[in-house]
Short mmCIF file of C-alpha atoms and ligand atoms in Angstrom, two decimals:
data_model
loop_
_atom_site.label_atom_id
_atom_site.label_comp_id
_atom_site.label_asym_id
_atom_site.label_seq_id
_atom_site.Cartn_x
_atom_site.Cartn_y
_atom_site.Cartn_z
CA UNK A 1 -41.19 -94.11 11.62
CA UNK A 2 -43.06 -93.38 8.46
CA UNK A 3 -45.69 -91.57 10.34
CA UNK A 4 -43.24 -89.48 12.31
CA UNK A 5 -41.65 -88.63 8.98
CA UNK A 6 -45.01 -87.43 7.56
CA UNK A 7 -45.57 -85.27 10.84
CA UNK A 8 -42.38 -83.81 10.28
CA UNK A 9 -42.93 -82.91 6.81
CA UNK A 10 -46.40 -81.29 7.72
CA UNK A 11 -44.56 -79.09 10.33
CA UNK A 12 -41.88 -78.18 7.80
CA UNK A 13 -44.77 -77.23 5.38
CA UNK A 14 -46.68 -75.26 8.32
CA UNK A 15 -43.32 -73.35 8.85
CA UNK A 16 -42.96 -72.31 5.09
CA UNK A 17 -46.39 -70.90 5.21
CA UNK A 18 -45.77 -68.97 8.05
CA UNK A 19 -42.79 -67.63 6.50
CA UNK A 20 -44.61 -66.99 3.41
CA UNK A 21 -47.61 -65.03 5.33
CA UNK A 22 -44.84 -63.10 7.05
CA UNK A 23 -43.01 -61.96 3.84
CA UNK A 24 -45.20 -58.99 3.02
CA UNK A 25 -45.37 -57.81 6.52
CA UNK A 26 -41.42 -58.10 6.87
CA UNK A 27 -41.34 -56.02 3.60
CA UNK A 28 -43.92 -53.38 4.90
CA UNK A 29 -42.09 -53.08 8.34
CA UNK A 30 -38.65 -52.88 7.30
CA UNK A 31 -37.23 -49.36 8.51
CA UNK A 32 -40.27 -48.55 10.46
CA UNK A 33 -40.15 -47.25 13.92
CA UNK A 34 -41.90 -49.47 16.46
CA UNK A 35 -42.59 -48.41 20.14
CA UNK A 36 -42.88 -51.25 22.42
CA UNK A 37 -44.07 -50.43 26.07
CA UNK A 38 -43.34 -53.51 28.26
CA UNK A 39 -45.42 -53.36 31.52
CA UNK A 40 -44.47 -54.70 34.86
CA UNK A 41 -47.45 -57.00 35.02
CA UNK A 42 -46.01 -58.99 31.95
CA UNK A 43 -42.68 -58.94 33.02
CA UNK A 44 -42.96 -60.97 36.23
CA UNK A 45 -42.19 -64.33 34.74
CA UNK A 46 -38.33 -64.31 33.71
CA UNK A 47 -38.96 -67.22 31.21
CA UNK A 48 -41.70 -65.26 29.36
CA UNK A 49 -39.48 -62.09 29.63
CA UNK A 50 -36.56 -63.91 27.65
CA UNK A 51 -39.30 -64.68 24.98
CA UNK A 52 -40.25 -61.30 24.53
CA UNK A 53 -37.06 -59.76 24.41
CA UNK A 54 -36.19 -62.75 21.50
CA UNK A 55 -39.18 -61.40 19.59
CA UNK A 56 -37.84 -57.89 19.95
CA UNK A 57 -34.56 -58.88 18.77
CA UNK A 58 -36.07 -60.51 15.79
CA UNK A 59 -37.94 -57.27 14.84
CA UNK A 60 -34.79 -55.53 15.01
CA UNK A 61 -33.05 -58.06 12.78
CA UNK A 62 -35.86 -57.48 10.26
CA UNK A 63 -34.75 -54.06 9.92
CA UNK A 64 -37.23 -52.43 12.33
CA UNK A 65 -36.16 -49.34 14.41
CA UNK A 66 -37.36 -50.84 17.95
CA UNK A 67 -37.58 -48.71 20.80
CA UNK A 68 -38.41 -50.31 24.39
CA UNK A 69 -40.04 -48.32 27.03
CA UNK A 70 -40.60 -50.20 30.24
CA UNK A 71 -42.39 -49.76 33.48
CA UNK A 72 -41.99 -51.90 36.71
CA UNK A 73 -44.83 -51.07 38.80
CA UNK A 74 -45.11 -54.55 40.55
CA UNK A 75 -41.23 -54.46 41.17
CA UNK A 76 -41.67 -50.95 42.68
CA UNK A 77 -44.33 -51.93 44.87
CA UNK A 78 -42.65 -54.95 46.17
CA UNK A 79 -39.54 -52.92 46.99
CA UNK A 80 -41.81 -50.59 48.94
CA UNK A 81 -43.40 -53.29 50.80
CA UNK A 82 -40.01 -54.57 51.71
CA UNK A 83 -39.09 -51.17 53.07
CA UNK A 84 -42.49 -50.90 55.02
CA UNK A 85 -43.38 -47.93 52.87
CA UNK A 86 -46.84 -47.21 51.63
CA UNK A 87 -48.16 -48.55 48.24
CA UNK A 88 -50.73 -45.97 47.14
CA UNK A 89 -52.53 -45.32 43.79
CA UNK A 90 -54.96 -42.74 42.57
CA UNK A 91 -56.72 -43.43 39.17
CA UNK A 92 -53.86 -45.76 38.36
CA UNK A 93 -51.12 -43.37 39.16
CA UNK A 94 -48.73 -44.01 42.28
CA UNK A 95 -48.71 -41.45 45.13
CA UNK A 96 -44.96 -40.50 45.00
CA UNK A 97 -43.49 -38.80 47.91
CA UNK A 98 -39.68 -37.94 47.91
CA UNK A 99 -38.72 -41.35 49.63
CA UNK A 100 -40.82 -43.20 47.16
CA UNK A 101 -39.37 -41.46 44.31
CA UNK A 102 -35.81 -42.61 45.43
CA UNK A 103 -37.20 -46.17 45.50
CA UNK A 104 -38.76 -45.63 41.86
CA UNK A 105 -35.38 -44.62 40.54
CA UNK A 106 -33.65 -47.34 42.26
CA UNK A 107 -36.03 -50.04 40.78
CA UNK A 108 -36.72 -48.67 37.61
CA UNK A 109 -33.19 -47.21 36.54
CA UNK A 110 -30.97 -49.38 38.76
CA UNK A 111 -32.58 -52.84 38.36
CA UNK A 112 -35.36 -53.25 35.84
CA UNK A 113 -33.61 -51.10 33.05
CA UNK A 114 -30.40 -52.98 33.45
CA UNK A 115 -31.98 -56.40 33.64
CA UNK A 116 -33.67 -55.65 30.22
CA UNK A 117 -30.54 -54.21 28.87
CA UNK A 118 -28.57 -57.31 29.94
CA UNK A 119 -30.88 -59.89 28.56
CA UNK A 120 -31.16 -58.14 25.14
CA UNK A 121 -27.53 -57.87 25.00
CA UNK A 122 -27.48 -61.72 25.39
CA UNK A 123 -29.16 -62.06 22.30
CA UNK A 124 -26.20 -60.32 20.82
CA UNK A 125 -28.14 -57.05 19.70
CA UNK A 126 -26.57 -54.54 21.89
CA UNK A 127 -29.13 -52.20 23.89
CA UNK A 128 -28.75 -49.05 25.59
CA UNK A 129 -30.51 -48.32 28.86
CA UNK A 130 -31.40 -44.67 29.60
CA UNK A 131 -34.09 -43.09 31.69
CA UNK A 132 -35.96 -39.77 30.61
CA UNK A 133 -33.09 -37.79 32.44
CA UNK A 134 -30.67 -38.91 30.06
CA UNK A 135 -30.06 -36.14 27.44
CA UNK A 136 -33.13 -34.54 29.06
CA UNK A 137 -35.20 -36.83 26.92
CA UNK A 138 -38.25 -36.63 28.86
CA UNK A 139 -39.09 -33.45 30.73
CA UNK A 140 -42.08 -33.57 33.08
CA UNK A 141 -44.33 -31.07 35.07
CA UNK A 142 -46.17 -32.17 38.44
CA UNK A 143 -49.50 -33.63 37.92
CA UNK A 144 -51.12 -32.54 41.18
CA UNK A 145 -49.86 -31.80 44.62
CA UNK A 146 -51.78 -34.85 46.22
CA UNK A 147 -49.72 -37.13 43.72
CA UNK A 148 -46.36 -35.63 45.00
CA UNK A 149 -43.59 -36.26 42.34
CA UNK A 150 -45.86 -37.72 39.65
CA UNK A 151 -44.80 -36.07 36.41
CA UNK A 152 -47.00 -35.56 33.35
CA UNK A 153 -44.65 -35.44 30.05
CA UNK A 154 -44.44 -31.69 28.80
CA UNK A 155 -41.80 -32.40 26.22
CA UNK A 156 -39.78 -35.28 24.56
CA UNK A 157 -36.25 -34.45 23.24
CA UNK A 158 -35.98 -37.41 20.84
CA UNK A 159 -32.29 -36.98 19.78
CA UNK A 160 -30.65 -39.24 22.11
CA UNK A 161 -33.17 -41.78 21.11
CA UNK A 162 -32.33 -41.27 17.44
CA UNK A 163 -28.81 -41.25 17.87
CA UNK A 164 -28.88 -44.76 19.68
CA UNK A 165 -31.23 -45.92 16.97
CA UNK A 166 -28.97 -44.76 14.12
CA UNK A 167 -26.12 -46.49 15.83
CA UNK A 168 -28.12 -49.48 15.55
CA UNK A 169 -28.59 -50.36 19.34
CA UNK A 170 -31.91 -50.82 21.02
CA UNK A 171 -32.98 -47.95 23.31
CA UNK A 172 -34.32 -49.09 26.66
CA UNK A 173 -36.02 -46.35 28.40
CA UNK A 174 -36.99 -46.13 32.03
CA UNK A 175 -40.16 -44.00 32.65
CA UNK A 176 -38.45 -41.53 35.13
CA UNK A 177 -38.19 -38.03 33.74
CA UNK A 178 -36.62 -34.72 35.01
CA UNK A 179 -38.70 -31.98 36.25
CA UNK A 180 -38.41 -28.46 37.58
CA UNK A 181 -36.52 -29.49 40.91
CA UNK A 182 -35.13 -33.35 40.18
CA UNK A 183 -36.69 -36.49 39.18
CA UNK A 184 -40.37 -37.27 38.38
CA UNK A 185 -42.31 -40.68 38.25
CA UNK A 186 -44.04 -41.06 35.17
CA UNK A 187 -46.57 -43.61 34.19
CA UNK A 188 -44.61 -45.91 31.71
CA UNK A 189 -47.74 -46.17 29.35
CA UNK A 190 -47.82 -42.21 29.19
CA UNK A 191 -43.72 -42.09 28.63
CA UNK A 192 -44.48 -44.65 25.54
CA UNK A 193 -46.97 -42.65 24.12
CA UNK A 194 -44.99 -39.47 24.29
CA UNK A 195 -42.02 -41.07 22.94
CA UNK A 196 -44.08 -42.89 20.15
CA UNK A 197 -45.20 -39.21 19.29
CA UNK A 198 -41.91 -37.51 19.31
CA UNK A 199 -40.30 -40.44 17.19
CA UNK A 200 -43.39 -40.16 14.91
CA UNK A 201 -43.45 -43.97 15.27
CA UNK A 202 -45.30 -46.18 12.81
CA UNK A 203 -46.83 -48.30 15.61
CA UNK A 204 -47.02 -48.31 19.43
CA UNK A 205 -47.56 -51.62 21.00
CA UNK A 206 -48.48 -52.06 24.65
CA UNK A 207 -47.45 -55.43 26.16
CA UNK A 208 -49.64 -56.11 29.28
CA UNK A 209 -50.92 -59.22 31.14
CA UNK A 210 -54.14 -59.54 29.45
CA UNK A 211 -55.11 -60.19 25.66
CA UNK A 212 -56.20 -56.65 25.12
CA UNK A 213 -59.17 -54.47 26.34
CA UNK A 214 -62.38 -56.38 27.30
CA UNK A 215 -65.68 -55.29 27.17
CA UNK A 216 -66.03 -56.77 30.45
CA UNK A 217 -63.16 -56.85 32.47
CA UNK A 218 -64.52 -60.10 34.14
CA UNK A 219 -64.96 -61.94 30.93
CA UNK A 220 -61.97 -62.88 28.75
CA UNK A 221 -64.29 -63.89 25.95
CA UNK A 222 -65.16 -60.36 25.70
CA UNK A 223 -61.98 -59.15 23.98
CA UNK A 224 -62.35 -56.22 21.76
CA UNK A 225 -60.58 -56.74 18.58
CA UNK A 226 -60.35 -53.24 17.16
CA UNK A 227 -61.55 -49.74 17.95
CA UNK A 228 -61.71 -46.42 16.23
CA UNK A 229 -60.26 -43.20 18.23
CA UNK A 230 -63.68 -42.11 18.57
CA UNK A 231 -65.11 -45.51 20.01
CA UNK A 232 -61.87 -45.61 22.53
CA UNK A 233 -62.55 -42.08 23.91
CA UNK A 234 -66.22 -42.93 24.48
CA UNK A 235 -65.06 -46.00 26.34
CA UNK A 236 -62.55 -43.85 28.39
CA UNK A 237 -65.43 -41.12 29.21
CA UNK A 238 -67.90 -43.85 30.13
CA UNK A 239 -65.65 -44.48 33.48
CA UNK A 240 -66.05 -48.24 32.99
CA UNK A 241 -62.22 -48.71 32.91
CA UNK A 242 -60.40 -49.91 35.95
CA UNK A 243 -56.80 -49.59 37.47
CA UNK A 244 -53.89 -49.56 35.03
CA UNK A 245 -56.23 -49.73 32.29
CA UNK A 246 -57.12 -46.18 32.80
CA UNK A 247 -53.63 -44.50 32.23
CA UNK A 248 -53.19 -46.83 29.31
CA UNK A 249 -56.28 -46.26 27.34
CA UNK A 250 -55.72 -42.39 27.96
CA UNK A 251 -52.28 -42.60 26.57
CA UNK A 252 -53.51 -44.64 23.70
CA UNK A 253 -55.97 -41.76 22.89
CA UNK A 254 -53.28 -39.05 23.35
CA UNK A 255 -50.74 -40.75 20.98
CA UNK A 256 -53.46 -40.93 18.26
CA UNK A 257 -54.47 -37.45 18.89
CA UNK A 258 -50.94 -36.78 18.24
CA UNK A 259 -50.62 -38.44 15.09
CA UNK A 260 -49.55 -42.19 15.93
CA UNK A 261 -51.75 -44.05 13.39
CA UNK A 262 -51.94 -47.62 14.84
CA UNK A 263 -51.69 -48.68 18.53
CA UNK A 264 -52.00 -52.32 19.88
CA UNK A 265 -52.64 -53.73 23.23
CA UNK A 266 -50.89 -57.23 23.41
CA UNK A 267 -50.73 -59.88 25.79
CA UNK A 268 -46.81 -60.04 26.66
CA UNK A 269 -47.66 -63.42 28.60
CA UNK A 270 -48.93 -65.36 25.62
CA UNK A 271 -46.09 -66.63 23.36
CA UNK A 272 -44.78 -64.55 20.56
CA UNK A 273 -47.62 -62.31 20.54
CA UNK A 274 -45.54 -59.42 19.11
CA UNK A 275 -44.61 -61.60 16.32
CA UNK A 276 -48.01 -62.72 15.64
CA UNK A 277 -49.33 -59.08 15.60
CA UNK A 278 -46.70 -57.77 13.33
CA UNK A 279 -46.17 -60.65 10.93
CA UNK A 280 -49.64 -62.40 10.63
CA UNK A 281 -52.68 -61.30 8.56
CA UNK A 282 -55.15 -61.68 11.24
CA UNK A 283 -52.89 -60.14 14.25
CA UNK A 284 -53.86 -60.59 17.92
CA UNK A 285 -54.91 -58.41 20.70
CA UNK A 286 -56.91 -55.12 20.51
CA UNK A 287 -56.21 -52.82 17.51
CA UNK A 288 -56.72 -48.81 18.09
CA UNK A 289 -56.77 -47.15 14.65
CA UNK A 290 -57.68 -43.55 13.77
CA UNK A 291 -60.91 -44.19 11.94
N1 LIG B 301 -61.45 -53.37 30.21
C1 LIG B 301 -60.39 -54.13 30.72
N2 LIG B 301 -59.80 -54.79 29.72
C2 LIG B 301 -58.77 -55.53 30.13
N3 LIG B 301 -58.02 -55.26 31.62
C3 LIG B 301 -58.66 -54.37 32.19
C4 LIG B 301 -59.80 -53.68 32.05
N4 LIG B 301 -60.14 -52.83 33.03
C5 LIG B 301 -59.17 -53.05 33.87
N5 LIG B 301 -58.05 -53.82 33.51
C6 LIG B 301 -56.81 -54.12 34.29
O1 LIG B 301 -55.83 -53.48 33.79
C7 LIG B 301 -54.78 -54.39 33.81
C8 LIG B 301 -53.56 -54.10 32.97
O2 LIG B 301 -53.17 -52.84 33.45
P1 LIG B 301 -51.73 -52.79 34.37
O3 LIG B 301 -51.63 -53.67 35.44
O4 LIG B 301 -51.44 -51.31 34.44
O5 LIG B 301 -50.69 -53.20 33.25
P2 LIG B 301 -49.32 -52.97 32.97
O6 LIG B 301 -48.26 -53.13 34.16
O7 LIG B 301 -48.80 -53.81 31.76
O8 LIG B 301 -49.06 -51.40 32.40
C9 LIG B 301 -55.09 -55.87 33.57
O9 LIG B 301 -54.47 -56.63 34.30
C10 LIG B 301 -56.79 -55.73 34.09
O10 LIG B 301 -56.66 -56.24 35.51
C1 LIG B 302 -46.98 -42.46 38.20
C2 LIG B 302 -47.07 -44.00 38.32
O1 LIG B 302 -47.79 -44.57 38.70
N1 LIG B 302 -45.63 -44.45 37.73
C3 LIG B 302 -45.39 -45.98 37.57
C4 LIG B 302 -44.24 -46.21 36.80
C5 LIG B 302 -44.01 -47.52 36.53
C6 LIG B 302 -44.93 -48.18 35.68
O2 LIG B 302 -45.78 -47.43 35.14
O3 LIG B 302 -44.83 -49.59 35.62
P1 LIG B 302 -46.08 -50.49 34.87
O4 LIG B 302 -46.14 -50.19 33.46
O5 LIG B 302 -45.53 -51.87 35.02
O6 LIG B 302 -47.37 -50.24 35.39
C7 LIG B 302 -45.29 -46.61 39.06
O7 LIG B 302 -44.89 -46.02 39.97
O8 LIG B 302 -45.69 -47.62 39.14
#
């Protein structure tokens, strides 16, 4: 009994230490705009998803203007497979014909977006789900004829997002944009980067399914803790990155080129990585800074 009480006291002291360490960060981040990109790879496990959304709720309660931009690539591929439709990527971007575009809309806007909104609402902080077509928030132009309806963001109109934030809701944005003749499929990493730029965000966070950027993709011990913009550009140019990490790192460079001062890649599968990154001195993941 005595031992258990001592253990409990130690735990309480540790919790108090954590709060003390967090206090300056809470002060620093109050009122700041944080764009969180939540990727399909880290959204697979519903239990983990609930935990991530709980962390987002906490950021909101601590006074941050939190914007959630989401993907859902795995869910789209699963739907296409069920429909016996091809799943094809070039340089990390999905080849998107008209039928594929319909499936993308159904999965991202109809399913994933509303699941996230519903789950955030369960925490008590009301969320509003939009796609890039709402309020013409994301306007895109085609990337190349071989990719079909894949869009590159040409312009972001942040007014609707700002209205939602000003009314104290959490905007949840599906990475579908409007283009010259209908909807376009935009990589969610690029959408998050463009939204962060348009909102002059203080921080852009990519939640994915790995701890950050590895020097060697096959070695989890090779996590790179921090990179400057120049170093990030040379990694991108080296051609060593593969799969979804290519558009992610390209989006990070674009965000930094356009003035976002801090970008982080975090593992959305490790418990409370968001809180550890924002509220602890050491942080976690890979931090990208201007210099
Ligand atoms: N150098 C690297 N470091 C870390 N991950 C890498 C690297 N190169 C490629 N990857 C791959 O990128 C994946 C993350 O990108 P992606 O699957 O698009 O995530 P998300 O769906 O979260 O956007 C990782 O699971 C990993 O397989
Ligand atoms: C053009 C393009 O590739 N669009 C992506 C959009 C979803 C996405 O980016 O989802 P994740 O963040 O989960 O990977 C796709 O169709 O998969």
